[in-house]
Each structure stands twice: as structure tokens, then as C-alpha cells.
PDB file of C-alpha atoms in Angstrom:
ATOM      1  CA  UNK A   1     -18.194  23.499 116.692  1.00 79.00           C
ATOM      2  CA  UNK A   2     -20.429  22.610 114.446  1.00 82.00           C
ATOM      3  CA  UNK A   3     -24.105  19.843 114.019  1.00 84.00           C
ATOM      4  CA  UNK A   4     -21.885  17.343 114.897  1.00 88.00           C
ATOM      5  CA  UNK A   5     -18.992  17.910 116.800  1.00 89.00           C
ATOM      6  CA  UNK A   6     -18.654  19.511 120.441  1.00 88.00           C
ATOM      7  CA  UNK A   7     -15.689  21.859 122.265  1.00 84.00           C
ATOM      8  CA  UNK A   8     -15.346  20.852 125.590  1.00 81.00           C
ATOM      9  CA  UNK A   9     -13.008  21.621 128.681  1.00 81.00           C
ATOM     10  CA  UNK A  10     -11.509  19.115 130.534  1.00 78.00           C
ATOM     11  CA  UNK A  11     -10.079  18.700 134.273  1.00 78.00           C
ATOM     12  CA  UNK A  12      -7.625  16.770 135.223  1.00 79.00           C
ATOM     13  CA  UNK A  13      -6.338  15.611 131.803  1.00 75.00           C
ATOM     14  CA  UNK A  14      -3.250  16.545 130.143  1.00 76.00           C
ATOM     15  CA  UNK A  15      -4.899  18.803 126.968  1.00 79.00           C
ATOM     16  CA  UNK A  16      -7.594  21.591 129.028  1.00 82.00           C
ATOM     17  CA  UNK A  17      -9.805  21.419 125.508  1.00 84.00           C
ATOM     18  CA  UNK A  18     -10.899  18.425 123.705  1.00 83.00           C
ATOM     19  CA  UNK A  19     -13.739  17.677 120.847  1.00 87.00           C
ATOM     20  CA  UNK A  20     -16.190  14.817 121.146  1.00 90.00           C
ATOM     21  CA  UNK A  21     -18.288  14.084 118.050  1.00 91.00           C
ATOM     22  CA  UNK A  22     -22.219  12.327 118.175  1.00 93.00           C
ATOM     23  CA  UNK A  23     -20.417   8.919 118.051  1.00 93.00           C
ATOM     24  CA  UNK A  24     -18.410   9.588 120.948  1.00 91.00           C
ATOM     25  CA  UNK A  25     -15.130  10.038 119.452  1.00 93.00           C
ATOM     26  CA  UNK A  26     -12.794  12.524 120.927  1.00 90.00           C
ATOM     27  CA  UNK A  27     -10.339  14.299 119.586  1.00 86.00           C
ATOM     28  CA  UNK A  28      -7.833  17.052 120.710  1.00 83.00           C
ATOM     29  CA  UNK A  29      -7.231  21.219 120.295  1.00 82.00           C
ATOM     30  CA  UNK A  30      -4.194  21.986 119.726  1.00 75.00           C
ATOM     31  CA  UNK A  31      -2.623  25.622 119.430  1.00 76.00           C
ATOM     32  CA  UNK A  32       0.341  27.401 120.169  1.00 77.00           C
ATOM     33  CA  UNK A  33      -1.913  29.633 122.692  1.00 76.00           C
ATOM     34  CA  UNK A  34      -3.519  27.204 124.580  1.00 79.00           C
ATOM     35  CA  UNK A  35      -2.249  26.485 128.178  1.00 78.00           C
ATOM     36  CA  UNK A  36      -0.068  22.889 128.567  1.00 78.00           C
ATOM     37  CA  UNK A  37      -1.502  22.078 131.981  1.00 82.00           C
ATOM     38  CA  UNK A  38      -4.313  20.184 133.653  1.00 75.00           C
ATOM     39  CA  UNK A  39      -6.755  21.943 135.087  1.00 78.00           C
ATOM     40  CA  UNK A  40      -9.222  21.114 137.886  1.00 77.00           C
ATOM     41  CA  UNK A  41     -12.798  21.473 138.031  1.00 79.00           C
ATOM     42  CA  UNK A  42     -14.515  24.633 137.690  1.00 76.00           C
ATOM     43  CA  UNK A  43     -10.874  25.995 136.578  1.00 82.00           C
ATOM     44  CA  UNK A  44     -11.088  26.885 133.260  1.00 88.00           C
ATOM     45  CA  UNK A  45     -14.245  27.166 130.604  1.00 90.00           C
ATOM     46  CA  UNK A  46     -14.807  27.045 126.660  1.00 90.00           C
ATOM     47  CA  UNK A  47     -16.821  28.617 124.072  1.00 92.00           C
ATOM     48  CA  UNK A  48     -16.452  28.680 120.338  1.00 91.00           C
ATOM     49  CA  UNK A  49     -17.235  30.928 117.502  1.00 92.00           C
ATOM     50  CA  UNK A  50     -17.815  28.915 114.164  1.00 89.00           C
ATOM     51  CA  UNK A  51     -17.965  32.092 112.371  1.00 89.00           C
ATOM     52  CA  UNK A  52     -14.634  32.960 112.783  1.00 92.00           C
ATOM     53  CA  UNK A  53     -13.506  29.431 113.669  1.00 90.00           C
ATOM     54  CA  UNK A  54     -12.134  31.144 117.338  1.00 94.00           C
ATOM     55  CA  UNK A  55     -11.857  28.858 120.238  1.00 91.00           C
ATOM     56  CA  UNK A  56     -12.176  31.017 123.347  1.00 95.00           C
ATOM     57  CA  UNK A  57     -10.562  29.941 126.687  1.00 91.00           C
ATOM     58  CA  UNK A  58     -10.924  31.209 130.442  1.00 93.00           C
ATOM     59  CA  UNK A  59      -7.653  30.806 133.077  1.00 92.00           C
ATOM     60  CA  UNK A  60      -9.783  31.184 135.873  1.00 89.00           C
ATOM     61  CA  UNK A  61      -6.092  31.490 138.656  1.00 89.00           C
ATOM     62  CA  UNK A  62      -4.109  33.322 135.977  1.00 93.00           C
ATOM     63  CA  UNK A  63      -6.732  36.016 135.029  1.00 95.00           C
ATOM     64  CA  UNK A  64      -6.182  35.465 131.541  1.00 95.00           C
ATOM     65  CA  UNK A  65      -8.789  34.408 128.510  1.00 96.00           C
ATOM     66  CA  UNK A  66      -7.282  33.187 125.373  1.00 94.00           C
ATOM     67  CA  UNK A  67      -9.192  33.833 121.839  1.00 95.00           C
ATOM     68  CA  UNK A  68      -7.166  31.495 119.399  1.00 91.00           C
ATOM     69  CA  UNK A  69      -8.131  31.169 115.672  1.00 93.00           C
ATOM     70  CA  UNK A  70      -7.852  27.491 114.735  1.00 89.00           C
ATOM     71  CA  UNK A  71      -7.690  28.285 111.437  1.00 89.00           C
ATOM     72  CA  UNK A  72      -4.489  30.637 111.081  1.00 91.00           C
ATOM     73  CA  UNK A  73      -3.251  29.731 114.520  1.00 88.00           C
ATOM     74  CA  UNK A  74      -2.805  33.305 115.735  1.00 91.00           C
ATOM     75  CA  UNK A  75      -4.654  35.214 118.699  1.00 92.00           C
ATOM     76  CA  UNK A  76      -4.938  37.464 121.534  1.00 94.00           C
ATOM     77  CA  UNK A  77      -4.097  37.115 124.809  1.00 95.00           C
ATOM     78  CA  UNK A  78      -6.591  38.693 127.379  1.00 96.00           C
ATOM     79  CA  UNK A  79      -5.698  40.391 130.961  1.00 96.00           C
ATOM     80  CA  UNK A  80      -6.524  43.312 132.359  1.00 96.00           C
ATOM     81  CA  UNK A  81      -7.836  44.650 135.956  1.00 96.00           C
ATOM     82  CA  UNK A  82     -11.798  44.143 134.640  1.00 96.00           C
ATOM     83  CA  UNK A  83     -11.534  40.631 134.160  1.00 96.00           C
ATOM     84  CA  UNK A  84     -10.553  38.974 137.463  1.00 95.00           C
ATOM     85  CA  UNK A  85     -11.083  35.244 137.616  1.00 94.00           C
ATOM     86  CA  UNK A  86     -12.609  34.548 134.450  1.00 95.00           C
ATOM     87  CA  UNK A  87     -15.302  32.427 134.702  1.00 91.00           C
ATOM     88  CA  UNK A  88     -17.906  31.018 132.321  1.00 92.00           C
ATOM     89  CA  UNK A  89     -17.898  32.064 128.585  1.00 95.00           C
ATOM     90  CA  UNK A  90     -20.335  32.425 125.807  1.00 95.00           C
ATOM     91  CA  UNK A  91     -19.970  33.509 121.835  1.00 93.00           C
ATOM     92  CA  UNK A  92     -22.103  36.850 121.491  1.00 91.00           C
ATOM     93  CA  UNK A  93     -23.784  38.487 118.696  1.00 87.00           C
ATOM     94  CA  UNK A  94     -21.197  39.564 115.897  1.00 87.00           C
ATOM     95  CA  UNK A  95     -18.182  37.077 116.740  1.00 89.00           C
ATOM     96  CA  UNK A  96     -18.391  38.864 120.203  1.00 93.00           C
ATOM     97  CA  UNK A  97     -17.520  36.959 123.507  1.00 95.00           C
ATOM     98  CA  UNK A  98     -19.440  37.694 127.034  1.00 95.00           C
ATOM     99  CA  UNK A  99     -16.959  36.529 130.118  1.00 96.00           C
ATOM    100  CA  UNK A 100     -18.317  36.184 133.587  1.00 94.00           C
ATOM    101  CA  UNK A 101     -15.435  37.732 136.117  1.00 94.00           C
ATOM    102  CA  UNK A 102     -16.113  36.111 139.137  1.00 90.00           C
ATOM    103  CA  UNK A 103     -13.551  38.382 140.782  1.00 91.00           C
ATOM    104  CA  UNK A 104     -15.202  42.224 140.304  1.00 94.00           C
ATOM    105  CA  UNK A 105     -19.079  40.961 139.522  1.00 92.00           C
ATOM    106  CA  UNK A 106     -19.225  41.602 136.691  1.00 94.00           C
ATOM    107  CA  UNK A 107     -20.058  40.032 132.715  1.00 94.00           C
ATOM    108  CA  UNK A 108     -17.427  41.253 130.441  1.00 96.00           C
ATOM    109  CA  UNK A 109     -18.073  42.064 126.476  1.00 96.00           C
ATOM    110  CA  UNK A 110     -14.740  41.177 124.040  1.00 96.00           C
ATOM    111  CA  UNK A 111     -14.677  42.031 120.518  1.00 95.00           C
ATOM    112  CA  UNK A 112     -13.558  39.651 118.297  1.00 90.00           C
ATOM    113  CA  UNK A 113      -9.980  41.307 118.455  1.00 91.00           C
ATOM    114  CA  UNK A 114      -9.851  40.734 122.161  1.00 93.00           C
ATOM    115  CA  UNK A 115     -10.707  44.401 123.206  1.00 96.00           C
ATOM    116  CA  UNK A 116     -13.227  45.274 126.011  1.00 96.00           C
ATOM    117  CA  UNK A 117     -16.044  46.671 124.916  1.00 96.00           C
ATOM    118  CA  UNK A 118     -18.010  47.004 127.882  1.00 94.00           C
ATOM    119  CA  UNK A 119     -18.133  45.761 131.306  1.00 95.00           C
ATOM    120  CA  UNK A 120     -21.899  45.107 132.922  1.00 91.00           C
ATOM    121  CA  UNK A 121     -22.503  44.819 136.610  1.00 91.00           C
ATOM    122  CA  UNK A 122     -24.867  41.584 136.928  1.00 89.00           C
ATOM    123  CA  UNK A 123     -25.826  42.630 140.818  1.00 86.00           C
ATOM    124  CA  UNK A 124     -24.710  39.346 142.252  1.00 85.00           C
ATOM    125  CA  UNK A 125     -21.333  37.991 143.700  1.00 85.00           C
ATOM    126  CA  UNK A 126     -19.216  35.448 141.801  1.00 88.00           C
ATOM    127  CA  UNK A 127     -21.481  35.162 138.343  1.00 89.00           C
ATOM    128  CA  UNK A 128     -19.214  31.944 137.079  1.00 88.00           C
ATOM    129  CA  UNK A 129     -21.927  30.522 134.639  1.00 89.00           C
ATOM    130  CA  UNK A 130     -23.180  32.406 131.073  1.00 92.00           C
ATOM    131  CA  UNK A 131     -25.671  31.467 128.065  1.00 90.00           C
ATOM    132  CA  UNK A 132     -27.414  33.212 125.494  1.00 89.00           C
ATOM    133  CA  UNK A 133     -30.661  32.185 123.638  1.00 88.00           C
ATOM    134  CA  UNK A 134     -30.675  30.819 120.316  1.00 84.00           C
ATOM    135  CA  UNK A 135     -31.609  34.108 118.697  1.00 84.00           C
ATOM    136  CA  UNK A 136     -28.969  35.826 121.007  1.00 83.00           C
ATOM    137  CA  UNK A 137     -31.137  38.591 122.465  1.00 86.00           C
ATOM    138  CA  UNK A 138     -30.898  37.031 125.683  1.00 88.00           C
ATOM    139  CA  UNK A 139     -28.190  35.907 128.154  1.00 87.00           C
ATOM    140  CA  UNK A 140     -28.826  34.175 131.357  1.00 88.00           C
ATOM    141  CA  UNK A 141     -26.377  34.507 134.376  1.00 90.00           C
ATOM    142  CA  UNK A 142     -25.932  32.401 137.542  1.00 88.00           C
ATOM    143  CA  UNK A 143     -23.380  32.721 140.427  1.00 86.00           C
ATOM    144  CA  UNK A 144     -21.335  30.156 141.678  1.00 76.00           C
ATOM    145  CA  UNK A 145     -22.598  30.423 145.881  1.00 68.00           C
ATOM    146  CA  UNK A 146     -24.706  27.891 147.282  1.00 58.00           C
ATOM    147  CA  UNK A 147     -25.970  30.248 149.847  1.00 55.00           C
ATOM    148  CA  UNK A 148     -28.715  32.805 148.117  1.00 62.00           C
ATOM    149  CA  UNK A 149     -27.957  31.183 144.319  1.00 61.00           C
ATOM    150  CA  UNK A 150     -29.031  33.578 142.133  1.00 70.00           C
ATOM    151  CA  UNK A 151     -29.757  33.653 137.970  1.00 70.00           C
ATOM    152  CA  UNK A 152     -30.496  37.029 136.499  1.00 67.00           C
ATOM    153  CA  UNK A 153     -31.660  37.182 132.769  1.00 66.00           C
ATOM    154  CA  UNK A 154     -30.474  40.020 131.152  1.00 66.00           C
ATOM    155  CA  UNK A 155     -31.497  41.669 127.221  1.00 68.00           C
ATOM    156  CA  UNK A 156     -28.708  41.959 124.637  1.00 68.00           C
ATOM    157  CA  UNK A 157     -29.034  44.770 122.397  1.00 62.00           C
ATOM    158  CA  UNK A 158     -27.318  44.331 119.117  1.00 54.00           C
TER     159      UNK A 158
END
């Protein structure tokens, strides 16, 4: 969220996003948007964008990511047929958001607005985990298998 404070998803606990700070204080996310359920492991995954203050949210069973501004407390609601189990999550380049769908194979590019802007075909079943390099030119991509694990590095054109 910012140098000293951390967005984190939970499981099994009754609020799916928390904060922790570098004391170890925690602290809750609250918005209208966000789910009021517990999740389990591996059910549900968090990014944020600090420059539009957007906390991002994957429903892996419901097939739904949430992108809600904690500053005016509005946002989008994402499904659609390209993004099937969402997965792992990662703020882009340009307030953009990259979501692995576990379910089609695929990384999924969302514009700050929610819309799809393009769908890329990692070659690799059930890509669940996503990170991007510090200068954002690169994301990384691993699958969630134990047989024939893979991680694919992929270049990010701005």
C-alpha cells in the first residue's frame, strides 16, 4: 500500500483483506464491494494500485474480480467467459491489472475501468501465481500443478 503498510488476503477469517504495517499491526479493508465471507486457502488473491488507491480482488469459485477505489468507495465488478477462476493478481504498468485465469490458461490484462484489454495464452495449465519486476517490463508466471510445475517469464510492452 505503501513503504510501510501491506494488503494482504486472508483465509479462514471473517474480513478476506486485511493490512499489516512493519510493526505488526493489522488493520481491516472495508468496502461496500468486497465479499463478506471467509475464504480458504488459495481462494481468493490481492493486489493494490497506490496510484489510484484501487484494491483489486480475485473470487477464485465465483469467477468474479473486484477493482474497488478506497478512496471514493465506488468500482467495477469483473465477470466474463475469459476470466474463469481468477487466480493470482498483479498491478500493471498504467494503473493496469494482469489476472491469471486458471480456468482457460490464460493471463488476463484489465484497464483501470475494469475492461479487458487483452487476453495472453501463457502455454501452461492452471497459471494461479503472477509478478512483475520493479521496472514493470517483466512478469513472471507459475502454475498451480505439482506434476511438470512450470514458470514462464514473459516481456511487457508498455
Amino acid at each position: 500500500m505503501d513503504a510501510y503498510t501491506f494488503i494482504v488476503s486472508t483465509y479462514w477469517h471473517e474480513r478476506p483483506v486485511r493490512t499489516i504495517d512493519l510493526q505488526g499491526n493489522e488493520g481491516d479493508i472495508q468496502h461496500k464491494m468486497l465479499p463478506d465471507k471467509e475464504y480458504g486457502q488459495f481462494r481468493s488473491a490481492c493486489t493494490y494500485i497506490s496510484s489510484t488507491n484501487t484494491l483489486v480482488f480475485s473470487d477464485l469459485y465465483q469467477d468474479t474480480v473486484y477493482m474497488c477505489d478506497l478512496t471514493s468507495g465506488e468500482g467495477h465488478v469483473i465477470k466474463s467467459d475469459k476470466i474463469v477462476e481468477p487466480a493470482g493478481v498483479v498491478a500493471g504498468p498504467s494503473g493496469t491489472v494482469f489476472v491469471c485465469s486458471d480456468g482457460t490458461g490464460t493471463l488476463v490484462q484489465l484497464s483501470q475501468d475494469g475492461e479487458i484489454l487483452m487476453t495472453h495464452d501463457v502455454g501452461m495449465k492452471w497459471p494461479y501465481a503472477v509478478s512483475l519486476n520493479r521496472d514493470g517490463t517483466r512478469l513472471v508466471v507459475s502454475n498451480r500443478t505439482d506434476e511438470k510445475k512450470k514458470i514462464k517469464l514473459f516481456h511487457v510492452s508498455r
